[in-house]
mmCIF file of C-alpha atoms in Angstrom:
data_model
loop_
_atom_site.group_PDB
_atom_site.id
_atom_site.type_symbol
_atom_site.label_atom_id
_atom_site.label_comp_id
_atom_site.label_asym_id
_atom_site.label_seq_id
_atom_site.Cartn_x
_atom_site.Cartn_y
_atom_site.Cartn_z
ATOM 1 C CA MET A 1 63.568 -22.257 67.956
ATOM 2 C CA THR A 2 66.216 -24.474 66.474
ATOM 3 C CA GLU A 3 68.119 -27.062 68.453
ATOM 4 C CA HIS A 4 71.607 -26.063 69.551
ATOM 5 C CA ALA A 5 73.817 -28.966 70.456
ATOM 6 C CA PRO A 6 76.524 -28.652 71.259
ATOM 7 C CA HIS A 7 76.848 -24.977 70.304
ATOM 8 C CA ALA A 8 74.490 -22.129 69.456
ATOM 9 C CA PRO A 9 75.004 -20.402 66.094
ATOM 10 C CA ALA A 10 76.812 -17.090 65.964
ATOM 11 C CA THR A 11 73.626 -15.108 65.507
ATOM 12 C CA ALA A 12 71.542 -16.874 68.155
ATOM 13 C CA PRO A 13 69.236 -14.484 70.022
ATOM 14 C CA PRO A 14 69.122 -14.586 73.830
ATOM 15 C CA GLU A 15 66.353 -17.140 74.042
ATOM 16 C CA THR A 16 68.188 -19.582 71.754
ATOM 17 C CA ALA A 17 71.724 -18.998 72.971
ATOM 18 C CA ALA A 18 72.700 -22.013 75.058
ATOM 19 C CA PRO A 19 75.439 -21.928 77.694
ATOM 20 C CA ALA A 20 78.806 -23.235 76.590
ATOM 21 C CA VAL A 21 78.594 -27.015 76.377
ATOM 22 C CA LEU A 22 81.335 -29.199 77.774
ATOM 23 C CA ARG A 23 81.467 -32.925 77.228
ATOM 24 C CA ALA A 24 81.841 -35.012 80.370
ATOM 25 C CA GLU A 25 83.888 -38.032 79.333
ATOM 26 C CA HIS A 26 84.304 -39.372 82.873
ATOM 27 C CA GLY A 27 82.606 -39.099 86.223
ATOM 28 C CA PRO A 28 79.071 -39.779 87.434
ATOM 29 C CA PRO A 29 75.993 -39.030 85.298
ATOM 30 C CA PRO A 30 74.884 -35.388 85.230
ATOM 31 C CA PHE A 31 71.719 -33.817 86.594
ATOM 32 C CA ALA A 32 69.062 -32.605 84.152
ATOM 33 C CA ALA A 33 66.454 -29.837 84.295
ATOM 34 C CA LEU A 34 63.627 -29.435 81.783
ATOM 35 C CA ASP A 35 61.447 -26.323 81.560
ATOM 36 C CA LEU A 36 58.352 -26.238 79.322
ATOM 37 C CA GLY A 37 57.225 -22.636 79.178
ATOM 38 C CA THR A 38 54.586 -20.732 77.273
ATOM 39 C CA ASN A 39 57.046 -19.892 74.514
ATOM 40 C CA ASN A 40 60.065 -22.178 74.873
ATOM 41 C CA CYS A 41 61.072 -25.725 75.710
ATOM 42 C CA ARG A 42 64.503 -25.931 77.328
ATOM 43 C CA LEU A 43 66.688 -28.721 78.685
ATOM 44 C CA LEU A 44 69.965 -28.366 80.564
ATOM 45 C CA MET A 45 72.296 -31.155 81.729
ATOM 46 C CA ALA A 46 75.078 -30.327 84.155
ATOM 47 C CA ALA A 47 77.685 -31.902 86.406
ATOM 48 C CA PRO A 48 78.376 -30.482 89.881
ATOM 49 C CA THR A 49 81.565 -28.512 90.515
ATOM 50 C CA SER A 50 83.034 -27.064 93.697
ATOM 51 C CA ASN A 51 81.326 -23.711 93.113
ATOM 52 C CA GLY A 52 78.251 -24.607 91.079
ATOM 53 C CA PHE A 53 77.889 -26.779 88.011
ATOM 54 C CA ARG A 54 79.325 -27.321 84.545
ATOM 55 C CA VAL A 55 76.981 -27.644 81.569
ATOM 56 C CA VAL A 56 77.488 -30.835 79.568
ATOM 57 C CA ASP A 57 74.564 -30.573 77.133
ATOM 58 C CA SER A 58 71.578 -28.364 76.387
ATOM 59 C CA PHE A 59 68.545 -27.950 74.152
ATOM 60 C CA SER A 60 66.282 -24.991 73.431
ATOM 61 C CA ARG A 61 63.432 -24.543 70.982
ATOM 62 C CA ILE A 62 60.622 -22.018 70.500
ATOM 63 C CA VAL A 63 57.342 -23.950 70.648
ATOM 64 C CA ARG A 64 54.758 -21.190 71.357
ATOM 65 C CA LEU A 65 52.691 -23.586 73.425
ATOM 66 C CA GLY A 66 50.534 -20.720 74.692
ATOM 67 C CA GLU A 67 49.579 -19.504 71.220
ATOM 68 C CA GLY A 68 45.849 -18.691 71.243
ATOM 69 C CA LEU A 69 45.425 -19.680 74.898
ATOM 70 C CA ALA A 70 44.317 -16.210 76.019
ATOM 71 C CA ASN A 71 41.373 -16.350 73.588
ATOM 72 C CA THR A 72 40.259 -19.969 73.971
ATOM 73 C CA GLY A 73 41.409 -21.058 77.421
ATOM 74 C CA ARG A 74 42.838 -24.202 75.801
ATOM 75 C CA LEU A 75 46.108 -25.355 74.273
ATOM 76 C CA GLY A 76 45.749 -25.570 70.501
ATOM 77 C CA GLU A 77 46.497 -28.691 68.475
ATOM 78 C CA LEU A 78 49.387 -27.176 66.501
ATOM 79 C CA PRO A 79 51.072 -25.614 69.577
ATOM 80 C CA MET A 80 50.749 -28.941 71.420
ATOM 81 C CA GLU A 81 52.332 -30.785 68.506
ATOM 82 C CA ARG A 82 55.241 -28.305 68.387
ATOM 83 C CA ALA A 83 55.799 -28.765 72.123
ATOM 84 C CA ALA A 84 55.462 -32.543 71.859
ATOM 85 C CA ALA A 85 58.085 -32.648 69.089
ATOM 86 C CA ALA A 86 60.494 -30.638 71.249
ATOM 87 C CA LEU A 87 59.833 -32.879 74.253
ATOM 88 C CA ARG A 88 60.448 -35.974 72.136
ATOM 89 C CA ALA A 89 63.812 -34.472 71.181
ATOM 90 C CA CYS A 90 64.550 -33.914 74.886
ATOM 91 C CA ALA A 91 63.584 -37.498 75.682
ATOM 92 C CA ASP A 92 65.952 -38.719 72.955
ATOM 93 C CA LYS A 93 68.789 -36.685 74.457
ATOM 94 C CA LEU A 94 68.071 -38.072 77.911
ATOM 95 C CA ALA A 95 68.013 -41.620 76.530
ATOM 96 C CA ARG A 96 71.455 -41.130 74.951
ATOM 97 C CA ARG A 97 72.959 -39.605 78.108
ATOM 98 C CA PRO A 98 71.613 -41.179 81.305
ATOM 99 C CA VAL A 99 71.213 -38.729 84.183
ATOM 100 C CA ARG A 100 71.223 -39.330 87.913
ATOM 101 C CA ARG A 101 68.175 -37.128 88.455
ATOM 102 C CA LEU A 102 65.748 -35.205 86.250
ATOM 103 C CA GLU A 103 63.449 -32.375 87.273
ATOM 104 C CA ALA A 104 60.863 -31.454 84.627
ATOM 105 C CA VAL A 105 58.402 -28.604 85.091
ATOM 106 C CA ALA A 106 55.703 -26.778 83.156
ATOM 107 C CA THR A 107 54.642 -23.204 83.830
ATOM 108 C CA GLU A 108 51.968 -20.658 82.903
ATOM 109 C CA ALA A 109 50.498 -22.207 79.742
ATOM 110 C CA CYS A 110 49.821 -25.552 81.409
ATOM 111 C CA ARG A 111 48.674 -23.821 84.612
ATOM 112 C CA ARG A 112 46.010 -21.833 82.772
ATOM 113 C CA ALA A 113 44.842 -24.209 80.044
ATOM 114 C CA GLU A 114 41.819 -26.358 80.832
ATOM 115 C CA ASN A 115 43.433 -29.172 78.802
ATOM 116 C CA GLY A 116 46.916 -28.630 80.277
ATOM 117 C CA ALA A 117 46.797 -31.731 82.490
ATOM 118 C CA ALA A 118 45.558 -33.878 79.599
ATOM 119 C CA PHE A 119 48.398 -32.647 77.399
ATOM 120 C CA LEU A 120 51.004 -33.512 80.036
ATOM 121 C CA SER A 121 49.454 -36.980 80.454
ATOM 122 C CA ARG A 122 49.815 -37.448 76.699
ATOM 123 C CA ILE A 123 53.475 -36.431 76.911
ATOM 124 C CA THR A 124 54.105 -38.986 79.664
ATOM 125 C CA ALA A 125 52.486 -41.713 77.574
ATOM 126 C CA GLU A 126 54.480 -40.778 74.449
ATOM 127 C CA THR A 127 57.889 -40.012 75.950
ATOM 128 C CA GLY A 128 57.988 -41.224 79.540
ATOM 129 C CA LEU A 129 58.651 -37.661 80.703
ATOM 130 C CA ARG A 130 56.647 -36.609 83.771
ATOM 131 C CA LEU A 131 56.308 -32.840 83.912
ATOM 132 C CA ARG A 132 55.136 -31.180 87.105
ATOM 133 C CA VAL A 133 53.109 -27.964 86.878
ATOM 134 C CA ILE A 134 54.670 -25.516 89.314
ATOM 135 C CA SER A 135 53.002 -22.615 91.083
ATOM 136 C CA PRO A 136 53.894 -18.961 90.430
ATOM 137 C CA ARG A 137 55.583 -18.869 93.835
ATOM 138 C CA GLU A 138 57.854 -21.810 93.027
ATOM 139 C CA GLU A 139 58.627 -20.216 89.672
ATOM 140 C CA ALA A 140 59.738 -17.048 91.504
ATOM 141 C CA GLU A 141 61.767 -19.126 93.975
ATOM 142 C CA LEU A 142 63.580 -21.002 91.208
ATOM 143 C CA ALA A 143 64.443 -17.745 89.447
ATOM 144 C CA MET A 144 65.757 -16.449 92.780
ATOM 145 C CA GLU A 145 67.885 -19.591 93.221
ATOM 146 C CA SER A 146 69.444 -19.171 89.793
ATOM 147 C CA CYS A 147 70.249 -15.478 90.278
ATOM 148 C CA ALA A 148 71.466 -15.670 93.895
ATOM 149 C CA PRO A 149 75.158 -15.848 92.840
ATOM 150 C CA LEU A 150 74.797 -12.380 91.285
ATOM 151 C CA LEU A 151 74.116 -10.757 94.665
ATOM 152 C CA GLU A 152 76.993 -8.725 96.076
ATOM 153 C CA PRO A 153 78.092 -7.546 99.532
ATOM 154 C CA GLY A 154 76.081 -4.481 100.497
ATOM 155 C CA ASP A 155 72.852 -5.718 98.910
ATOM 156 C CA ARG A 156 70.049 -5.527 101.500
ATOM 157 C CA ARG A 157 67.250 -6.348 99.120
ATOM 158 C CA ALA A 158 66.837 -7.513 95.543
ATOM 159 C CA LEU A 159 63.983 -6.984 93.115
ATOM 160 C CA LEU A 160 64.013 -9.745 90.513
ATOM 161 C CA PHE A 161 61.773 -9.794 87.449
ATOM 162 C CA ASP A 162 61.283 -12.537 84.884
ATOM 163 C CA ILE A 163 59.362 -11.531 81.752
ATOM 164 C CA GLY A 164 58.132 -14.859 80.433
ATOM 165 C CA GLY A 165 55.924 -15.959 77.565
ATOM 166 C CA GLY A 166 52.651 -16.221 79.465
ATOM 167 C CA SER A 167 53.343 -14.285 82.642
ATOM 168 C CA THR A 168 55.732 -11.921 84.370
ATOM 169 C CA GLU A 169 57.045 -12.890 87.805
ATOM 170 C CA ILE A 170 58.267 -10.281 90.285
ATOM 171 C CA ALA A 171 60.205 -11.479 93.345
ATOM 172 C CA TRP A 172 60.939 -9.208 96.304
ATOM 173 C CA ILE A 173 63.937 -10.626 98.130
ATOM 174 C CA ARG A 174 65.585 -10.010 101.490
ATOM 175 C CA VAL A 175 69.321 -10.708 101.712
ATOM 176 C CA THR A 176 70.141 -12.280 105.072
ATOM 177 C CA ALA A 177 73.174 -11.435 107.206
ATOM 178 C CA GLU A 178 74.823 -14.551 105.766
ATOM 179 C CA GLY A 179 74.238 -13.280 102.232
ATOM 180 C CA SER A 180 71.503 -15.786 101.373
ATOM 181 C CA PRO A 181 68.338 -14.687 99.530
ATOM 182 C CA GLU A 182 64.917 -15.051 101.153
ATOM 183 C CA LEU A 183 61.678 -14.527 99.226
ATOM 184 C CA ILE A 184 59.478 -12.108 101.144
ATOM 185 C CA GLY A 185 56.962 -11.232 98.422
ATOM 186 C CA TYR A 186 56.063 -12.149 94.862
ATOM 187 C CA VAL A 187 53.473 -11.440 92.236
ATOM 188 C CA SER A 188 52.679 -13.214 88.980
ATOM 189 C CA LEU A 189 51.082 -11.030 86.313
ATOM 190 C CA PRO A 190 49.211 -12.859 83.505
ATOM 191 C CA LEU A 191 51.059 -10.614 81.062
ATOM 192 C CA GLY A 192 53.907 -12.218 79.136
ATOM 193 C CA VAL A 193 55.403 -11.573 75.723
ATOM 194 C CA VAL A 194 53.204 -14.169 73.995
ATOM 195 C CA THR A 195 49.931 -13.013 75.549
ATOM 196 C CA LEU A 196 50.778 -9.357 74.975
ATOM 197 C CA ALA A 197 51.950 -9.995 71.404
ATOM 198 C CA GLU A 198 48.655 -11.698 70.551
ATOM 199 C CA ARG A 199 46.601 -8.935 72.120
ATOM 200 C CA ALA A 200 48.645 -5.814 71.400
ATOM 201 C CA GLY A 201 51.632 -6.918 69.324
ATOM 202 C CA LYS A 202 50.954 -4.792 66.248
ATOM 203 C CA SER A 203 50.031 -1.730 68.263
ATOM 204 C CA CYS A 204 53.266 -2.072 70.268
ATOM 205 C CA PHE A 205 55.079 -0.895 67.136
ATOM 206 C CA THR A 206 53.329 2.469 67.611
ATOM 207 C CA GLU A 207 54.139 4.872 70.423
ATOM 208 C CA HIS A 208 50.516 5.051 71.559
ATOM 209 C CA GLY A 209 50.087 1.268 71.678
ATOM 210 C CA PHE A 210 53.429 0.734 73.387
ATOM 211 C CA PHE A 211 52.602 3.115 76.233
ATOM 212 C CA GLU A 212 49.127 1.637 76.642
ATOM 213 C CA VAL A 213 50.837 -1.623 77.602
ATOM 214 C CA VAL A 214 53.290 0.249 79.855
ATOM 215 C CA ASP A 215 50.377 1.937 81.658
ATOM 216 C CA GLU A 216 48.534 -1.362 82.155
ATOM 217 C CA VAL A 217 51.546 -3.211 83.560
ATOM 218 C CA ALA A 218 52.577 -0.260 85.735
ATOM 219 C CA ALA A 219 49.136 -0.227 87.360
ATOM 220 C CA HIS A 220 49.573 -3.870 88.418
ATOM 221 C CA LEU A 221 53.083 -3.191 89.733
ATOM 222 C CA ALA A 222 51.971 -0.137 91.685
ATOM 223 C CA ARG A 223 49.584 -2.300 93.714
ATOM 224 C CA PHE A 224 52.431 -4.676 94.586
ATOM 225 C CA ASP A 225 54.599 -1.703 95.515
ATOM 226 C CA GLN A 226 51.940 -0.385 97.893
ATOM 227 C CA VAL A 227 52.046 -3.640 99.851
ATOM 228 C CA HIS A 228 55.835 -3.967 100.116
ATOM 229 C CA ARG A 229 56.989 -0.323 99.915
ATOM 230 C CA ILE A 230 59.666 -1.259 97.422
ATOM 231 C CA GLY A 231 60.099 2.278 96.093
ATOM 232 C CA GLN A 232 60.789 3.468 99.624
ATOM 233 C CA GLU A 233 63.440 0.758 100.058
ATOM 234 C CA ILE A 234 65.038 1.721 96.734
ATOM 235 C CA ARG A 235 65.329 5.329 97.872
ATOM 236 C CA ALA A 236 67.010 4.112 101.082
ATOM 237 C CA GLY A 237 69.658 2.279 99.021
ATOM 238 C CA GLY A 238 70.995 -1.267 98.939
ATOM 239 C CA VAL A 239 68.389 -2.660 96.510
ATOM 240 C CA ARG A 240 69.628 -4.553 93.459
ATOM 241 C CA LEU A 241 67.359 -4.686 90.391
ATOM 242 C CA MET A 242 67.847 -7.973 88.505
ATOM 243 C CA GLY A 243 66.199 -9.109 85.301
ATOM 244 C CA THR A 244 66.159 -12.575 83.740
ATOM 245 C CA SER A 245 64.476 -13.001 80.369
ATOM 246 C CA GLY A 246 65.056 -12.651 76.656
ATOM 247 C CA THR A 247 63.909 -9.031 76.930
ATOM 248 C CA VAL A 248 66.642 -7.891 79.304
ATOM 249 C CA THR A 249 69.374 -9.950 77.665
ATOM 250 C CA THR A 250 68.410 -8.374 74.328
ATOM 251 C CA LEU A 251 68.546 -4.908 75.879
ATOM 252 C CA ALA A 252 71.980 -5.729 77.270
ATOM 253 C CA GLY A 253 73.255 -6.976 73.912
ATOM 254 C CA VAL A 254 72.074 -3.787 72.208
ATOM 255 C CA ALA A 255 73.396 -1.531 74.989
ATOM 256 C CA MET A 256 76.802 -3.251 74.749
ATOM 257 C CA ALA A 257 76.756 -2.959 70.923
ATOM 258 C CA LEU A 258 77.507 -6.662 70.524
ATOM 259 C CA PRO A 259 77.903 -7.721 66.876
ATOM 260 C CA ARG A 260 76.254 -10.991 67.894
ATOM 261 C CA TYR A 261 74.749 -12.212 71.140
ATOM 262 C CA ARG A 262 77.249 -13.861 73.503
ATOM 263 C CA ARG A 263 75.989 -15.221 76.787
ATOM 264 C CA PRO A 264 79.328 -15.030 78.685
ATOM 265 C CA LEU A 265 79.479 -11.282 78.013
ATOM 266 C CA VAL A 266 75.886 -10.652 79.108
ATOM 267 C CA ASP A 267 75.156 -12.981 82.023
ATOM 268 C CA GLY A 268 75.889 -11.128 85.259
ATOM 269 C CA LYS A 269 76.536 -7.809 83.524
ATOM 270 C CA THR A 270 75.406 -4.737 85.471
ATOM 271 C CA LEU A 271 74.231 -1.911 83.216
ATOM 272 C CA ASP A 272 73.454 1.701 83.919
ATOM 273 C CA CYS A 273 69.682 1.808 83.532
ATOM 274 C CA GLU A 274 70.044 4.866 81.309
ATOM 275 C CA ALA A 275 72.028 2.715 78.854
ATOM 276 C CA ALA A 276 69.300 0.058 78.929
ATOM 277 C CA ASP A 277 66.668 2.761 78.356
ATOM 278 C CA LEU A 278 68.589 4.039 75.339
ATOM 279 C CA ALA A 279 68.819 0.483 73.996
ATOM 280 C CA LEU A 280 65.033 0.211 74.341
ATOM 281 C CA GLY A 281 64.649 3.362 72.270
ATOM 282 C CA ASP A 282 67.002 1.954 69.641
ATOM 283 C CA LEU A 283 64.963 -1.262 69.396
ATOM 284 C CA PHE A 284 61.698 0.637 69.093
ATOM 285 C CA ALA A 285 63.143 2.797 66.310
ATOM 286 C CA LEU A 286 64.211 -0.244 64.264
ATOM 287 C CA GLY A 287 60.669 -1.304 63.424
ATOM 288 C CA ARG A 288 59.658 -4.802 62.390
ATOM 289 C CA GLU A 289 62.170 -5.279 59.567
ATOM 290 C CA GLY A 290 65.065 -3.831 61.520
ATOM 291 C CA LEU A 291 64.344 -6.078 64.507
ATOM 292 C CA ALA A 292 64.229 -9.158 62.274
ATOM 293 C CA GLN A 293 67.690 -8.338 60.952
ATOM 294 C CA HIS A 294 69.249 -7.418 64.290
ATOM 295 C CA PRO A 295 71.747 -10.088 65.466
ATOM 296 C CA CYS A 296 70.465 -9.906 69.060
ATOM 297 C CA VAL A 297 66.820 -10.367 67.999
ATOM 298 C CA GLY A 298 66.212 -12.337 64.799
ATOM 299 C CA PRO A 299 63.022 -13.081 62.841
ATOM 300 C CA GLU A 300 61.589 -15.609 65.338
ATOM 301 C CA ARG A 301 61.399 -13.048 68.127
ATOM 302 C CA VAL A 302 60.229 -9.939 66.260
ATOM 303 C CA GLU A 303 56.694 -10.088 67.660
ATOM 304 C CA PHE A 304 57.843 -10.508 71.249
ATOM 305 C CA VAL A 305 60.586 -7.918 71.728
ATOM 306 C CA LEU A 306 58.526 -4.737 72.033
ATOM 307 C CA PRO A 307 55.831 -6.254 74.292
ATOM 308 C CA GLY A 308 58.666 -7.387 76.553
ATOM 309 C CA CYS A 309 60.253 -3.947 76.392
ATOM 310 C CA ALA A 310 56.915 -2.421 77.427
ATOM 311 C CA VAL A 311 56.898 -4.611 80.556
ATOM 312 C CA TYR A 312 60.481 -3.560 81.288
ATOM 313 C CA ALA A 313 59.549 0.117 80.805
ATOM 314 C CA ALA A 314 56.716 -0.298 83.334
ATOM 315 C CA ILE A 315 59.128 -1.808 85.852
ATOM 316 C CA ARG A 316 61.482 1.130 85.333
ATOM 317 C CA ARG A 317 58.623 3.605 85.769
ATOM 318 C CA VAL A 318 57.442 2.143 89.075
ATOM 319 C CA TRP A 319 60.891 1.295 90.430
ATOM 320 C CA PRO A 320 63.510 3.696 89.043
ATOM 321 C CA THR A 321 66.950 2.381 89.971
ATOM 322 C CA PRO A 322 70.351 3.515 88.676
ATOM 323 C CA ARG A 323 71.560 0.038 87.670
ATOM 324 C CA LEU A 324 70.242 -3.235 86.282
ATOM 325 C CA THR A 325 71.925 -6.624 86.701
ATOM 326 C CA VAL A 326 71.225 -8.869 83.712
ATOM 327 C CA ALA A 327 70.911 -12.636 84.124
ATOM 328 C CA ASP A 328 70.900 -15.098 81.242
ATOM 329 C CA ARG A 329 69.695 -17.893 83.503
ATOM 330 C CA GLY A 330 66.362 -19.071 84.824
ATOM 331 C CA LEU A 331 64.306 -22.010 86.055
ATOM 332 C CA ARG A 332 66.626 -24.742 84.773
ATOM 333 C CA GLU A 333 69.604 -23.298 86.617
ATOM 334 C CA GLY A 334 67.493 -22.937 89.748
ATOM 335 C CA MET A 335 66.399 -26.581 89.546
ATOM 336 C CA LEU A 336 69.973 -27.776 89.030
ATOM 337 C CA THR A 337 71.160 -25.756 92.021
ATOM 338 C CA ARG A 338 68.448 -27.290 94.204
ATOM 339 C CA MET A 339 69.195 -30.851 93.095
ATOM 340 C CA ILE A 340 72.930 -30.506 93.673
ATOM 341 C CA ARG A 341 72.399 -28.935 97.084
ATOM 342 C CA ALA A 342 69.965 -31.692 98.105
ATOM 343 C CA GLU A 343 72.381 -34.439 97.084
ATOM 344 C CA ARG A 344 75.210 -32.856 99.036
ATOM 345 C CA ALA A 345 72.966 -32.558 102.095
ATOM 346 C CA LEU A 346 72.142 -36.280 101.858
ATOM 347 C CA ARG A 347 75.827 -37.140 101.640
ATOM 348 C CA ARG A 348 76.605 -35.063 104.707
ATOM 349 C CA LYS A 349 73.774 -36.745 106.582
ATOM 350 C CA ALA A 350 75.033 -40.194 105.548
ATOM 351 C CA ARG A 351 78.530 -39.377 106.802
#
């Protein structure tokens, strides 16, 4: 993925499209959140506002750190070098713009790889960045934090899914009487767009191969449903389905017939699930060449789109809901929200 600072190009796909960047000429240093995933390396710097935060700089690059991990159990030399180059670029940005606090995390690839800890030690030695490997539960909690503002009055429950590079996180959320989200169940499936693309990517371009992946993912989800009775809650009403990942933002862009991907039009958009299903069919019909040319996909994401769509189709099969709320936000936004809230709590305590 190419660097986008301060603005993403007109044809940036969802995973490269950065939030609008605003320069902070005055005021205290911003907060920063860094997320090293299986597929992407992302940095977000933001200043607090009365109702959230304002982005002042960002960085995003495809690194494919988890490439080959499913077969070897180790991070490969070339993927590690791609990730290290992206992290060096992040360190340079942080050196040019001092921040008051940085949270840096690594997810599924570094959790699973037997040399994940050694790689992160190397990164600390080379760049000074200290990345913390977070658990699947914390990953689900951070996604919940970032998407909490999308909840609306009348929501009793929320089902949030995040289709990542190395895993898919499902969060089952209770909305309290005060309107705050509370995580009451989660599951992390070791099935992300990178792992599925390596194992079944070519077959996903065929109907038979695509539905083999759907069947596999749906079987995992059905076991989670049996524990929490989510389908029963959906039938009772008041359950919001929310998705945060490049897969769902791509589906939204196609469903909305956007000539190019635009985050402000997609983030927080609630779609009829039938429209999202039709968009999935349109993407499948495009084939490899058509996906590479589509302005909401692009050549770097061709291999990942249909595996991600298969995961989404499994979610729809197990939990059929009439609407889908799309979130172009994730772990970085969740980390920023936590940091800002913690600082405000300290100030209140000091007063």
